[in-house]
Tab-separated table of C-alpha atoms and ligand atoms in Angstrom:
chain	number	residue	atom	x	y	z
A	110	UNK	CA	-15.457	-45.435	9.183
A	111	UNK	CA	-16.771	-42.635	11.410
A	112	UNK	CA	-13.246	-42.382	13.003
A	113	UNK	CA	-11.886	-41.768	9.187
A	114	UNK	CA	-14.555	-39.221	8.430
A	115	UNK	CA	-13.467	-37.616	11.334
A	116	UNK	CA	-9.777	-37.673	10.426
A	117	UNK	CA	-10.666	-36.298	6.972
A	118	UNK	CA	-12.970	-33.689	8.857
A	119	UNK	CA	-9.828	-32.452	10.979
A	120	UNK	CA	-7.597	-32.813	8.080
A	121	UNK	CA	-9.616	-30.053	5.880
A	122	UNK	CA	-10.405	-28.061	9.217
A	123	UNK	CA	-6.383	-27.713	9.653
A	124	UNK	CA	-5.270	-27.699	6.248
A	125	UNK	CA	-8.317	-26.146	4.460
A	126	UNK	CA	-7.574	-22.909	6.706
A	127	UNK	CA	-4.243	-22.769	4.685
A	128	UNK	CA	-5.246	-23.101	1.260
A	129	UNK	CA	-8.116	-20.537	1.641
A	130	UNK	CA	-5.958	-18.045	3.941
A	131	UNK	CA	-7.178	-14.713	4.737
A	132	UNK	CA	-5.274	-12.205	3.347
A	133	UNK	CA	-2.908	-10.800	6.363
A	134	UNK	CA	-4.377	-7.603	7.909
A	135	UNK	CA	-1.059	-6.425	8.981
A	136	UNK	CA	1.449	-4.231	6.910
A	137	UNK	CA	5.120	-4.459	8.253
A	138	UNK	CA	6.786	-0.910	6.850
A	139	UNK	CA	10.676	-1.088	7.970
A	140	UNK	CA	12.713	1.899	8.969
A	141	UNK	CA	14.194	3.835	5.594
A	142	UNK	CA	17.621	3.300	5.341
A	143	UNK	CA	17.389	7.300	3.651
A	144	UNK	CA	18.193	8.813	0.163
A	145	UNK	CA	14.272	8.110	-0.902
A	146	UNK	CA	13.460	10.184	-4.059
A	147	UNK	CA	10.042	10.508	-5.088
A	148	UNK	CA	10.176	9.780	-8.338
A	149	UNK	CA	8.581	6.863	-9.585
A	150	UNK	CA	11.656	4.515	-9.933
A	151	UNK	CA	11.852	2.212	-7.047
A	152	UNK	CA	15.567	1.323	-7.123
A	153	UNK	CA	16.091	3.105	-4.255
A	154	UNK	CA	14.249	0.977	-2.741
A	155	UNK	CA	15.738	-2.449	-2.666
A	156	UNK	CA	12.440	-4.271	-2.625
A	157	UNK	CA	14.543	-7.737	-2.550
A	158	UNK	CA	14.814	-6.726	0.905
A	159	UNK	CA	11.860	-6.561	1.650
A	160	UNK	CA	10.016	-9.626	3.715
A	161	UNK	CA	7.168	-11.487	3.216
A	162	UNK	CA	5.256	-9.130	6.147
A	163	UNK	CA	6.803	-6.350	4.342
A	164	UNK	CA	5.145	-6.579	1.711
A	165	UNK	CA	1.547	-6.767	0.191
A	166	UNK	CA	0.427	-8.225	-2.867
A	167	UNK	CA	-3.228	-7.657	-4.237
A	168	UNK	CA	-4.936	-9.576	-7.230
A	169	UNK	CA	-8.660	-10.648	-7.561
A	170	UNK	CA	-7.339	-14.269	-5.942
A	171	UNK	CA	-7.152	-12.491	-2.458
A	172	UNK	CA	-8.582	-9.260	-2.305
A	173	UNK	CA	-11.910	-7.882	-2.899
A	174	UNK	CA	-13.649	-6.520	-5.911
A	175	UNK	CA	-16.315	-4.684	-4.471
A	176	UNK	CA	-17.349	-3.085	-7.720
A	177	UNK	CA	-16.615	-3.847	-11.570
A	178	UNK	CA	-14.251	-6.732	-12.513
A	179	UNK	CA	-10.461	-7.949	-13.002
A	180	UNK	CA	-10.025	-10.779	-15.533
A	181	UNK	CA	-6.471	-11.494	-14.655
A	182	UNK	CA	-3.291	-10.490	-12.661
A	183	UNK	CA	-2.453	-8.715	-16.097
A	184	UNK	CA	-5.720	-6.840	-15.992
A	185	UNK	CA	-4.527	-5.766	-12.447
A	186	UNK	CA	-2.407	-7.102	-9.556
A	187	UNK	CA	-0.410	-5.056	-7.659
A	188	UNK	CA	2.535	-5.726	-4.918
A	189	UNK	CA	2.749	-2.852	-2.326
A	190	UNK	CA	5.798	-1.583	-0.274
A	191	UNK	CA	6.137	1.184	3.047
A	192	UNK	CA	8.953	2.565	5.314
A	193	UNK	CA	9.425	5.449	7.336
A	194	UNK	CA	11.821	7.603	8.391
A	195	UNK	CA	10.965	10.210	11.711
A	196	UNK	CA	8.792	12.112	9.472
A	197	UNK	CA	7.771	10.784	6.838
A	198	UNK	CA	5.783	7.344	5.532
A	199	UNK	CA	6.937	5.968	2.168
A	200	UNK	CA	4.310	3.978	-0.342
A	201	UNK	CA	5.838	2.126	-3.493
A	202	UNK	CA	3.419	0.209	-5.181
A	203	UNK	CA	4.318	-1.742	-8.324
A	204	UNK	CA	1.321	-2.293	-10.742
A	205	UNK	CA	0.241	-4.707	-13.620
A	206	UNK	CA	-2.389	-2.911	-15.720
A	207	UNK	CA	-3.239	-3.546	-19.065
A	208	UNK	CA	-4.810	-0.311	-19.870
A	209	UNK	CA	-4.281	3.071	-18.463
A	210	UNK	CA	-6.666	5.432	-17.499
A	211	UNK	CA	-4.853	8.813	-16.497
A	212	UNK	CA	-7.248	11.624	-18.774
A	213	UNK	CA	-8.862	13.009	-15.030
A	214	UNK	CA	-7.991	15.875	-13.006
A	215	UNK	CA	-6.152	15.890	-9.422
A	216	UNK	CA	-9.641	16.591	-7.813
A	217	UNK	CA	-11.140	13.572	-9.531
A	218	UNK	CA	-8.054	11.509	-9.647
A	219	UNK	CA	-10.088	8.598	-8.193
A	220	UNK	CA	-11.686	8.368	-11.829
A	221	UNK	CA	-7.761	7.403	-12.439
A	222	UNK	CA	-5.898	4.446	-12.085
A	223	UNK	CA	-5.075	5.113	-8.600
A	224	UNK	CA	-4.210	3.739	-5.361
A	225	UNK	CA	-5.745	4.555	-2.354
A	226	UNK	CA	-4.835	4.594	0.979
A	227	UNK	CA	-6.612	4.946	4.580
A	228	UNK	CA	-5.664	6.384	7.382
A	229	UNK	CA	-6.547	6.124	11.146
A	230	UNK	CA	-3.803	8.000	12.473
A	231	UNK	CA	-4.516	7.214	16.047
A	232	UNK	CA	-4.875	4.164	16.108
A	233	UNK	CA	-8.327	4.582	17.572
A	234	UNK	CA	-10.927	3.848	14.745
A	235	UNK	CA	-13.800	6.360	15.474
A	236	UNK	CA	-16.216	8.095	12.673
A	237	UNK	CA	-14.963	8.031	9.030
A	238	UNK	CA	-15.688	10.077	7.755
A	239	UNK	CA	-15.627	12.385	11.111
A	240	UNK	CA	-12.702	11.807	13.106
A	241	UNK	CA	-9.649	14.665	12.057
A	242	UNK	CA	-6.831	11.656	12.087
A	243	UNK	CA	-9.281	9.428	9.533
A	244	UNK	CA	-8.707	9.931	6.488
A	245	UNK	CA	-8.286	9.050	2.489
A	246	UNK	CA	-5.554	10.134	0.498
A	247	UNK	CA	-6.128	8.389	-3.267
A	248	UNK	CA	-2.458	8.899	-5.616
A	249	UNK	CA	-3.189	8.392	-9.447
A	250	UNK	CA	-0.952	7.476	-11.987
A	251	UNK	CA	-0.267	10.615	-13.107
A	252	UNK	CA	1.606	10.928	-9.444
A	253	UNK	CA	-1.062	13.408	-8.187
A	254	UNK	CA	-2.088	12.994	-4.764
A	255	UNK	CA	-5.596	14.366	-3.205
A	256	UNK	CA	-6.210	13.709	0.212
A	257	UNK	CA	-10.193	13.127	1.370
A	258	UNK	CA	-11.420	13.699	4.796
A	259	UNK	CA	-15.172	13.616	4.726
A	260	UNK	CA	-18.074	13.535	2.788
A	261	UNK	CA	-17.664	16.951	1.044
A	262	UNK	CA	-14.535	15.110	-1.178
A	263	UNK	CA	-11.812	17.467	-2.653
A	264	UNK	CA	-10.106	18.626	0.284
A	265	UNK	CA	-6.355	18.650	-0.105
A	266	UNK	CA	-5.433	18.911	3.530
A	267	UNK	CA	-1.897	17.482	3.762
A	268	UNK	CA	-0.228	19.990	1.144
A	269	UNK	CA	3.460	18.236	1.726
A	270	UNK	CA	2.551	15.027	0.765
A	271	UNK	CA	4.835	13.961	-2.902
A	272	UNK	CA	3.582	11.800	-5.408
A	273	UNK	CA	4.434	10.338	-8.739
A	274	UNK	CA	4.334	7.982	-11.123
A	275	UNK	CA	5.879	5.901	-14.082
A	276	UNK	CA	4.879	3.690	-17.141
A	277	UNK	CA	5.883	0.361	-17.293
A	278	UNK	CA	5.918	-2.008	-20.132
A	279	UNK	CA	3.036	-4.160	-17.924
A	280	UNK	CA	1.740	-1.218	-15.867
A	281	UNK	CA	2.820	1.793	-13.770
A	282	UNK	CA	4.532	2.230	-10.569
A	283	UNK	CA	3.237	4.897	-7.736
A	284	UNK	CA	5.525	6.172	-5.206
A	285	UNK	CA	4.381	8.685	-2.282
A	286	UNK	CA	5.771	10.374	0.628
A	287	UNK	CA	3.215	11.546	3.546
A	288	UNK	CA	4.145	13.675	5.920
A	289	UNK	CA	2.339	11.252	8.973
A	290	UNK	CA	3.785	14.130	11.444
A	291	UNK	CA	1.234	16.797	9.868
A	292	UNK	CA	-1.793	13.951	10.018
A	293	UNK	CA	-3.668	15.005	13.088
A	294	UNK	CA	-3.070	12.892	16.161
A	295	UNK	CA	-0.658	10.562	14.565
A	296	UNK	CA	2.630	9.901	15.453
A	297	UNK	CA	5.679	7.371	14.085
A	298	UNK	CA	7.332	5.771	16.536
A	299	UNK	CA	9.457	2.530	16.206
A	300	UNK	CA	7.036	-0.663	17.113
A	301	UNK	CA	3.760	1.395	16.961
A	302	UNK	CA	0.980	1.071	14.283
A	303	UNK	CA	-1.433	2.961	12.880
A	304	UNK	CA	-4.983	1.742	11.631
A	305	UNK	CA	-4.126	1.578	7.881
A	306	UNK	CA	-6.036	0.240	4.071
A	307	UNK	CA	-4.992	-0.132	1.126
A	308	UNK	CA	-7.811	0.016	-2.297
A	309	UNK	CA	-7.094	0.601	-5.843
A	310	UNK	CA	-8.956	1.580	-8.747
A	311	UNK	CA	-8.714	-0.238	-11.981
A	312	UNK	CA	-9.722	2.207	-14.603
A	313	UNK	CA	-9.906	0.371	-18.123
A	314	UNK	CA	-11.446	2.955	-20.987
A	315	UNK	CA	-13.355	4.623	-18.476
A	316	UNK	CA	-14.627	1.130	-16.779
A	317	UNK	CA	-14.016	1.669	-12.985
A	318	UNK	CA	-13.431	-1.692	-11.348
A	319	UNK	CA	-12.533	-1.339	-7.339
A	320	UNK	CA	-9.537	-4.323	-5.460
A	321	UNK	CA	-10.094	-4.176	-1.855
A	322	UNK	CA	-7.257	-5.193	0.368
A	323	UNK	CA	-9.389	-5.863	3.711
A	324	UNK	CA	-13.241	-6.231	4.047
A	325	UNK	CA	-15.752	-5.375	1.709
A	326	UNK	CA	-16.742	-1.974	1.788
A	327	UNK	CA	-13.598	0.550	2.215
A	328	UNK	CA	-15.118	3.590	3.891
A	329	UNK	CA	-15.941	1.226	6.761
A	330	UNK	CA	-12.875	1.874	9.537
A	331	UNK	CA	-13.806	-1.209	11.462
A	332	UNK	CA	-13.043	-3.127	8.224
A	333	UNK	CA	-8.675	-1.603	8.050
A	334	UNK	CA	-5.886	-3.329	8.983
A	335	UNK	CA	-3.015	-2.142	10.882
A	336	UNK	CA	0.811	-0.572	9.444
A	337	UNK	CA	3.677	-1.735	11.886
A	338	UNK	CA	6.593	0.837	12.036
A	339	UNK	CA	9.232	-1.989	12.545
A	340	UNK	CA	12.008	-0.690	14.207
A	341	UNK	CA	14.616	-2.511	12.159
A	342	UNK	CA	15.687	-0.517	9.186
A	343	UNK	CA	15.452	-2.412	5.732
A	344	UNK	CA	19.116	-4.061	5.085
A	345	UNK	CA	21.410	-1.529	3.308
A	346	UNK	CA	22.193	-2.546	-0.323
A	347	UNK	CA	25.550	-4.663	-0.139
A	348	UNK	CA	27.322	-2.832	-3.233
A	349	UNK	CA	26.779	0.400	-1.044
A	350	UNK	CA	28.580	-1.219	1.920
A	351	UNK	CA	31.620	-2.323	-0.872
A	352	UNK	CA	31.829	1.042	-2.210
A	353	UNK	CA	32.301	2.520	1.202
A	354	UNK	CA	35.030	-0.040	2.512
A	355	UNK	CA	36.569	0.512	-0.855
A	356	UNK	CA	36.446	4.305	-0.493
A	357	UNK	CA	37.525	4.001	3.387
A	358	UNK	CA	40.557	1.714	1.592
A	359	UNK	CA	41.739	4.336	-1.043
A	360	UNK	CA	42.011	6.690	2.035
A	361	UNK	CA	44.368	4.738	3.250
B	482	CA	CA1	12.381	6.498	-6.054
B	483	CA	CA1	-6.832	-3.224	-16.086
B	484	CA	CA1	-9.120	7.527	14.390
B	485	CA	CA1	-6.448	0.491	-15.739
């Protein structure tokens, strides 16, 4: 009997560490294969490309709410998508959300539905607020960006950095470009990482509700994962390949 109880023990100390799996802390971006338009419509994107580790998808089931409420995945879920090019990281994030909230300002866009993302450029954690490579840049659905760096919000430091956003008949999508090469002390290089979070803000008639990807509090830096600049670039679209050999053909 002991010897069974023991089994069983084992059995939900292996198996139980499955079914209640952590989110992953890790963010795989691959390398852009180019042509990116900031736009809001991800075709150019070829997220059936993507990988598992490429990939991150947020609901209440494994991320945090750390204020507020989600009922369902069609109150808000949300699957989230990044490459890079030498410049340049991309963000595509494709949202359920059964209300919008979009009636705020740039400089208060985190009253929006929004994603936000967190940056420790260096790879080196330190202060946040504090250190000049830490820092929060939230994009609303309206597709206006507004980077934070410390306490005193409103600070649009990185003026390059594109944003926008579409409608969807179950939600919005946001898709961003940040120029990583103007964030201090940060550089892109193939295999590296950078100390990286993802939050978003479920707005519903002016009822803020907040999805943490990692830990439970998202000003805390110890708390981010890590982005991983693969340095494979994302498989190129096969019809592009055919309409090449068939234009290389017609040459000839
Ligand atoms: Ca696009
Ligand atoms: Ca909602
Ligand atoms: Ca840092
Ligand atoms: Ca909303």
């Amino acid at each position: 009997m002991r010897i069974r109880i023991l089994t069983v023990g084992f059995l939900i100390l292996v198996f139980g560490g499955n079914l209640f799996a952590a989110v992953p802390d890790k963010l795989v971006a691959p390398r852009s294969p180019g042509n990116l338009k900031i736009d809001g419509d991800p075709a150019d994107w070829q997220i059936k490309f993507f990988a598992d580790e490429q990939k991150l998808f947020l609901s209440k089931d494994n991320g945090f709410i750390n204020v507020g409420d989600i009922s369902n995945d069609k109150d808000f879920s949300a699957t989230t998508y990044a490459m890079y090019d030498d410049k340049m990281l991309y963000i595509l994030a494709i949202v359920k959300d059964d209300i919008i909230d979009k009636g705020n300002p740039p400089n208060t866009n985190w009253k929006n539905d929004c994603i936000e993302l967190w940056f420790d450029g260096a790879d080196d954690v330190g202060a946040f607020p504090g250190q000049p490579d830490n820092l929060q840049l939230n994009v609303d659905v309206n597709g206006e960006p507004w980077i934070y760096r410390d306490v005193n919000l409103n600070a649009k430091l990185v003026p390059k950095t594109e944003g926008a956003a579409e409608k969807t008949a179950d939600g919005y999508i946001i898709e961003v470009a940040v120029p990583l090469a103007e964030v201090p002390d940060t550089k892109i290089v193939d295999g590296g990482q950078i100390g990286f979070s993802i939050s978003f803000v479920d707005s519903d008639n002016a009822v803020w509700n907040h999805l943490l990807w990692l830990g439970n509090n998202e000003v805390n830096i110890n708390e981010w994962g890590k982005l991983i600049f693969s340095g494979e670039t994302l498989a190129v679209e096969p019809l592009n390949k055919l309409a090449t050999v068939w234009g290389s053909l017609k040459i000839r």
